[in-house]
Coordinates of C-alpha atoms and ligand atoms in Angstrom, one line a residue:
K438 CA 111.5 156.9 85.6
P439 CA 112.9 157.3 88.8
M440 CA 112.2 160.0 90.7
E441 CA 114.5 162.9 90.8
G442 CA 116.7 162.1 94.2
R443 CA 114.8 159.3 95.0
I444 CA 116.3 155.6 95.7
S445 CA 113.8 153.8 93.6
D446 CA 115.1 150.5 93.9
I447 CA 114.0 150.1 97.5
G448 CA 110.5 149.3 98.4
P449 CA 106.9 150.2 96.7
R450 CA 107.0 151.9 93.0
H451 CA 106.5 155.4 93.2
F452 CA 102.6 156.4 93.1
T453 CA 103.0 158.4 89.9
E454 CA 103.6 155.4 88.0
F455 CA 100.3 154.2 88.1
L456 CA 98.2 157.6 87.8
P457 CA 96.0 157.4 85.0
P458 CA 96.6 159.8 81.6
V459 CA 94.2 162.4 82.2
I460 CA 95.6 162.4 86.6
A461 CA 98.5 162.5 85.1
K462 CA 98.0 165.2 82.8
N463 CA 96.3 168.0 85.5
F464 CA 98.4 166.6 88.5
G465 CA 97.9 169.5 91.2
K466 CA 95.8 171.5 88.4
W467 CA 92.0 170.5 89.2
D468 CA 89.9 173.4 89.4
Y469 CA 86.5 172.2 91.3
H470 CA 84.9 168.7 91.5
E471 CA 81.4 167.9 91.8
I472 CA 79.3 164.5 92.5
L473 CA 77.0 164.3 89.7
E474 CA 74.8 161.8 91.3
P475 CA 75.3 159.1 93.9
G476 CA 78.6 157.1 93.1
L477 CA 79.6 159.6 90.3
L478 CA 82.2 162.2 90.7
C479 CA 83.7 164.6 88.0
H480 CA 87.0 166.4 88.9
T481 CA 87.5 169.4 86.4
G482 CA 90.9 170.5 85.7
V483 CA 92.0 174.1 84.8
S484 CA 92.6 172.7 81.2
G485 CA 89.5 172.3 81.1
D486 CA 90.0 168.0 80.9
K487 CA 87.5 166.1 82.8
A488 CA 88.2 162.9 85.1
Y489 CA 85.0 160.8 86.0
T490 CA 85.3 158.7 89.0
V491 CA 82.8 155.6 89.6
R492 CA 82.6 154.7 93.4
C493 CA 81.7 151.3 94.7
G494 CA 81.5 149.8 98.0
T495 CA 82.9 146.2 98.9
A496 CA 84.5 144.0 101.2
R497 CA 87.9 145.3 102.6
L498 CA 89.4 141.7 103.4
M499 CA 89.3 139.8 99.7
T500 CA 90.3 136.7 98.4
V501 CA 92.7 136.8 95.3
T502 CA 89.9 135.7 93.0
H503 CA 88.0 138.9 94.0
I504 CA 90.7 141.2 93.6
R505 CA 91.6 139.6 89.9
E506 CA 87.7 140.2 89.1
I507 CA 88.2 144.2 89.5
C508 CA 91.1 144.3 88.0
D509 CA 89.7 142.6 85.6
I510 CA 86.9 145.2 85.1
A511 CA 89.2 148.2 85.1
D512 CA 90.7 146.6 82.3
K513 CA 87.9 146.1 80.6
F514 CA 86.8 149.5 81.5
C515 CA 89.2 152.3 82.0
G516 CA 92.5 151.1 80.8
G517 CA 93.7 148.9 83.9
F518 CA 93.5 151.9 86.4
L519 CA 91.6 151.7 89.5
R520 CA 92.0 153.1 93.5
F521 CA 91.1 152.0 96.8
T522 CA 90.0 154.7 99.1
T523 CA 90.7 154.8 102.6
R524 CA 87.0 153.6 103.5
N525 CA 87.6 150.3 101.1
N526 CA 85.9 152.0 98.2
I527 CA 86.9 151.1 94.9
E528 CA 87.3 154.0 92.6
F529 CA 87.3 153.6 89.0
I530 CA 88.8 156.4 86.8
L531 CA 87.3 157.3 83.2
E532 CA 87.8 160.1 80.9
S533 CA 84.1 160.3 79.4
L534 CA 80.8 160.4 81.2
D535 CA 79.5 157.8 78.8
E536 CA 81.8 155.1 79.4
A537 CA 81.2 156.5 83.5
K538 CA 77.9 155.1 83.0
E539 CA 78.3 152.1 81.2
L540 CA 80.6 151.3 84.2
M541 CA 78.1 151.8 86.5
K542 CA 75.3 150.1 84.8
F543 CA 77.7 146.9 84.5
L544 CA 78.8 146.9 88.0
E545 CA 75.0 147.5 89.4
A546 CA 74.3 144.2 87.4
Q547 CA 77.0 142.0 89.0
K548 CA 75.5 140.0 91.6
F549 CA 76.1 137.5 94.2
E550 CA 74.0 134.4 94.6
G551 CA 70.9 135.3 96.0
G552 CA 71.0 138.6 94.6
S553 CA 73.0 141.1 96.4
Y554 CA 75.3 143.8 95.5
K555 CA 78.7 142.7 94.4
F556 CA 80.1 146.3 93.2
P557 CA 77.5 148.5 95.0
V558 CA 77.7 152.0 93.4
G559 CA 77.0 154.7 95.8
G560 CA 79.4 156.2 99.1
T561 CA 79.8 159.8 98.0
G562 CA 78.6 162.5 99.4
A563 CA 75.7 163.2 102.2
G564 CA 75.3 159.8 102.3
V565 CA 76.8 156.6 104.1
T566 CA 80.0 155.9 102.8
N567 CA 82.1 152.3 103.2
I568 CA 83.3 151.3 106.9
V569 CA 87.0 151.9 107.6
H570 CA 87.8 148.7 109.4
T571 CA 90.2 146.2 111.2
Q572 CA 91.1 143.3 111.4
G573 CA 88.5 141.0 113.9
W574 CA 88.6 138.0 115.0
V575 CA 90.0 137.2 111.3
H576 CA 93.5 137.6 111.9
C577 CA 94.1 139.6 114.9
H578 CA 95.0 138.7 118.6
T579 CA 93.6 141.2 120.8
P580 CA 89.8 142.0 119.2
A581 CA 87.2 142.3 121.4
T582 CA 84.5 142.0 118.4
D583 CA 84.6 140.9 115.1
A584 CA 85.2 143.7 112.1
S585 CA 84.1 141.9 109.0
G586 CA 80.5 140.5 110.8
T587 CA 79.8 143.8 112.8
V588 CA 80.7 146.0 109.5
K589 CA 78.3 143.6 106.8
A590 CA 75.5 143.9 109.4
T591 CA 75.9 147.4 109.7
M592 CA 76.4 148.3 106.0
D593 CA 73.1 146.5 105.5
A594 CA 71.3 148.4 108.0
V595 CA 72.1 151.5 106.4
F596 CA 72.7 150.6 103.0
D597 CA 70.2 153.0 101.3
D598 CA 72.0 155.8 102.8
F599 CA 75.1 154.1 101.2
K600 CA 72.9 154.1 97.5
E601 CA 71.4 158.0 98.1
M602 CA 72.7 161.3 99.5
K603 CA 69.8 162.2 101.2
L604 CA 71.3 162.6 104.5
P605 CA 71.8 166.3 106.0
A606 CA 75.5 165.5 105.7
P607 CA 77.9 163.0 105.1
V608 CA 78.3 160.2 107.4
R609 CA 81.4 158.5 108.4
I610 CA 81.0 155.2 110.4
S611 CA 83.9 153.3 111.6
M612 CA 84.9 150.5 113.1
A613 CA 87.5 149.0 115.4
C614 CA 88.0 145.4 117.4
C615 CA 89.9 146.9 120.3
L616 CA 91.0 150.1 122.0
N617 CA 94.6 150.0 120.1
M618 CA 92.0 151.1 117.2
C619 CA 93.5 150.5 114.1
G620 CA 90.1 152.5 112.8
A621 CA 89.4 155.8 112.8
V622 CA 86.5 155.5 115.7
H623 CA 88.5 158.4 117.3
C624 CA 86.9 161.0 114.5
S625 CA 83.8 159.6 112.8
D626 CA 80.6 160.2 112.8
I627 CA 79.6 156.9 114.2
A628 CA 82.0 154.5 115.4
I629 CA 82.3 150.9 116.4
L630 CA 84.6 150.1 119.0
G631 CA 85.6 146.1 120.6
I632 CA 86.1 146.8 124.1
H633 CA 87.2 144.1 126.6
R634 CA 86.0 144.2 130.2
K635 CA 88.1 141.6 131.8
P636 CA 92.0 142.0 132.7
P637 CA 94.5 139.8 131.0
I638 CA 94.2 136.0 132.3
I639 CA 97.5 134.9 133.6
D640 CA 99.4 131.6 132.4
H641 CA 101.9 131.6 135.1
K642 CA 103.4 128.0 134.1
Y643 CA 104.2 129.3 130.4
L644 CA 104.7 132.9 130.9
D645 CA 108.8 133.3 131.7
N646 CA 109.2 130.5 128.5
L647 CA 106.9 132.7 126.1
C648 CA 107.6 136.1 127.2
E649 CA 110.2 138.6 127.9
I650 CA 109.1 140.1 131.5
P651 CA 110.7 143.0 131.3
L652 CA 109.0 143.9 127.4
A653 CA 105.3 142.8 129.3
V654 CA 105.9 145.0 132.1
A655 CA 107.1 147.9 129.9
A656 CA 104.1 147.0 127.4
C657 CA 101.3 148.5 130.3
P658 CA 100.6 151.9 129.8
T659 CA 99.2 152.2 133.6
G660 CA 101.9 150.6 135.5
A661 CA 99.3 147.4 136.5
V662 CA 101.8 144.7 135.5
R663 CA 105.1 144.1 137.4
P664 CA 107.1 140.8 137.7
S665 CA 106.1 137.8 140.0
K666 CA 106.9 134.7 141.7
V667 CA 104.3 131.8 142.0
E668 CA 104.1 128.4 143.5
I669 CA 102.2 125.8 142.0
D670 CA 102.7 121.8 142.9
G671 CA 105.7 122.8 144.7
E672 CA 107.4 124.3 141.6
T673 CA 108.6 128.3 141.4
Y674 CA 107.4 130.2 138.1
K675 CA 109.0 133.6 137.3
T676 CA 105.9 135.4 136.1
V677 CA 103.9 138.5 136.4
A678 CA 101.0 140.1 138.7
I679 CA 98.6 142.6 137.6
K680 CA 96.7 145.0 139.2
E681 CA 93.2 144.7 138.6
E682 CA 91.8 147.9 139.6
R683 CA 94.5 149.9 137.4
C684 CA 93.9 147.1 134.5
M685 CA 92.5 149.6 131.4
F686 CA 91.8 146.4 129.1
C687 CA 93.9 147.2 126.3
G688 CA 95.6 144.2 125.5
N689 CA 99.1 145.8 125.0
C690 CA 100.7 143.7 127.4
Y691 CA 99.2 140.3 125.9
T692 CA 100.9 142.1 122.6
M693 CA 104.0 141.7 124.4
C694 CA 103.5 138.3 125.9
P695 CA 100.9 135.7 124.4
S696 CA 100.9 134.0 128.2
L697 CA 98.8 137.0 128.9
P698 CA 95.2 136.5 126.7
L699 CA 92.0 138.9 127.5
S700 CA 89.6 137.8 125.3
D701 CA 86.4 136.4 127.1
G702 CA 83.0 135.4 125.7
E703 CA 81.2 137.5 128.5
G704 CA 83.2 140.1 128.5
D705 CA 83.7 141.2 125.3
G706 CA 81.6 143.1 123.5
I707 CA 81.3 146.7 121.6
A708 CA 81.2 150.6 122.8
I709 CA 79.8 153.0 120.1
M710 CA 80.7 156.1 119.8
V711 CA 79.5 159.3 118.0
G712 CA 79.7 162.9 117.1
G713 CA 83.6 162.5 115.8
K714 CA 84.9 164.2 112.3
I715 CA 87.8 165.2 110.5
S716 CA 86.9 167.7 108.5
N717 CA 87.0 171.6 109.6
R718 CA 84.2 172.5 107.5
L719 CA 82.0 174.7 109.5
T720 CA 83.5 173.7 112.7
K721 CA 86.3 172.6 114.2
P722 CA 87.5 168.7 113.7
A723 CA 86.0 166.7 117.0
F724 CA 86.5 163.5 118.7
S725 CA 83.9 161.2 119.0
K726 CA 82.2 160.4 122.6
V727 CA 81.1 157.2 123.5
V728 CA 77.2 157.1 123.7
V729 CA 76.6 153.3 124.0
P730 CA 79.6 152.1 126.4
F731 CA 78.4 148.2 126.0
V732 CA 76.9 146.0 123.4
P733 CA 77.4 142.4 123.6
N734 CA 78.8 140.4 120.7
E735 CA 75.9 139.1 118.8
P736 CA 77.0 137.2 116.0
P737 CA 76.1 136.8 113.0
R738 CA 74.3 140.2 113.0
W739 CA 74.8 141.7 115.9
P740 CA 71.3 142.6 116.2
T741 CA 71.4 145.3 119.4
M742 CA 74.5 147.2 118.2
T743 CA 72.6 147.6 114.4
K744 CA 69.6 148.9 116.3
V745 CA 71.1 151.4 118.2
I746 CA 73.5 152.8 115.0
K747 CA 70.1 152.5 113.0
K748 CA 68.0 154.8 115.7
I749 CA 71.2 157.5 115.8
L750 CA 71.1 158.0 111.8
D751 CA 67.7 158.2 111.7
T752 CA 66.9 160.5 113.9
Y753 CA 70.0 162.5 112.6
A754 CA 68.3 162.5 109.1
A755 CA 65.3 163.2 110.8
E756 CA 66.0 166.5 112.6
A757 CA 69.6 167.9 111.4
N758 CA 69.7 170.7 109.6
K759 CA 70.9 170.8 106.4
Y760 CA 75.2 170.7 106.3
E761 CA 75.2 169.7 110.0
R762 CA 77.1 166.6 111.1
L763 CA 76.0 164.3 113.4
G764 CA 77.8 165.5 116.3
D765 CA 77.4 169.4 114.9
W766 CA 73.7 168.5 115.2
A767 CA 74.1 167.0 118.9
N768 CA 75.9 170.1 120.1
R769 CA 73.4 172.3 119.0
I770 CA 70.2 170.5 120.5
G771 CA 72.4 169.5 123.8
W772 CA 74.3 166.3 124.5
E773 CA 71.5 165.9 126.9
R774 CA 68.5 165.8 124.3
F775 CA 70.4 163.6 121.8
F776 CA 70.5 161.0 124.1
E777 CA 66.7 161.4 125.0
K778 CA 66.1 161.3 120.9
C779 CA 67.9 158.1 120.4
D780 CA 66.7 156.4 123.3
L781 CA 69.6 156.2 124.8
E782 CA 70.5 155.7 128.5
F783 CA 73.1 157.9 130.3
S784 CA 75.0 156.3 132.7
A785 CA 78.1 157.1 134.7
H786 CA 80.6 154.7 132.3
L787 CA 80.0 157.6 129.8
I788 CA 81.9 160.3 131.8
D789 CA 85.6 159.6 131.7
D790 CA 88.3 161.7 133.8
F791 CA 90.9 163.2 131.8
R792 CA 92.2 166.2 132.8
D793 CA 94.1 167.1 129.5
P794 CA 92.2 169.4 127.5
A795 CA 93.1 167.3 124.4
Y796 CA 91.1 164.6 126.1
Y797 CA 87.6 167.3 127.4
T798 CA 84.5 165.8 126.9
W799 CA 81.6 165.5 129.0
R800 CA 83.5 167.3 132.0
Q801 CA 84.5 170.5 129.7
T802 CA 81.2 172.2 130.8
S803 CA 79.4 172.4 133.9
Q804 CA 76.2 173.0 131.3
F805 CA 75.8 169.5 131.1
K806 CA 73.2 168.1 133.5
W807 CA 73.8 164.5 134.5
Ligands
LIG1563 FE1 93.8 143.9 116.2 FE2 92.8 146.1 117.9 FE3 93.5 146.8 115.3 FE4 91.6 145.0 115.8 S1 91.8 147.4 116.5 S2 93.1 144.9 114.4 S3 92.3 143.8 118.0 S4 95.0 146.0 117.4
LIG1564 FE1 97.8 146.5 131.6 FE2 96.7 146.9 129.0 FE3 97.8 145.1 129.9 FE4 95.5 145.8 131.1 S1 95.1 144.9 129.1 S2 97.4 144.9 132.7 S3 95.9 147.7 131.4 S4 98.5 146.2 129.3

């Protein structure tokens, strides 16, 4: 039914039309929630009603066939209601514990050819949940690495921690395939960030035909692009010039101008960041910091990247106090010790030069000893 004061014939239908009955009935009147076991949450309303949520991981990029399969499961077990979390988990919401357990058993039994889980149940509490990630080589125009491939390789390496809740606190892993950052790498415990390391290549002959030069100039956040002219084979072409020492390889100009591609087999790769969070539980929210400036692209399994991530995760799991997020642990022991314990090398590339307090990282303290 139309909401009061809302124009209801534009855009998607209002979300309240899709709420499971128990959620609609108790909307805004939930008392508390518990995690009964990995992948199973129970919300209790002030009314005493309970909603059981079964969470399972899945791929973010899905075929229509796969989405239909998920919808069929929802039809069979919980009246067709399901939701996707921001981290690409699927949640089925049920009204009885027995039904929830039956669904969990069913989901765990669904396997791909070869035996791997299709809908692994887990991703709750003090464990690793599914990775929020971006488009990668499959879709976007500026990726420096792949999203689906790096995420699959990482989740395989940390899968036990998706199925269990034995870490000191939740660990949120994110992935963005360029620093335009459609993922949540700035505020996750562990983050994978695709980075370019070379300035755009300029296709002088076609640039003026393909691009609006003022747009390409205006797109550059560092003012590295300016209008220019070049002579090729006796012909003069209107184009742009790039001041390379100003370029931070962000790809914004390429977004505006397809004649400025910057993907490069050797220059592109991954930076790893850690210590961010959006929760304000115990300590305030924090930005992630770069701890590994560059890991090469190594498809299909990215062994160097997964080794670094696994080492960080395992060291954190072994050393942090209960409830301590990864960044809080590093802050407590000191980042110098964090680098030592995780076998990471500290280099000048890790020191940034921002003076704005919103971006202070290593330089915020004279206590940092490198
Ligand atoms: Fe595209 Fe960058 Fe977003 Fe990846 S992070 S999807 S490359 S804009
Ligand atoms: Fe400017 Fe970014 Fe293009 Fe470099 S890649 S020239 S910093 S817009």
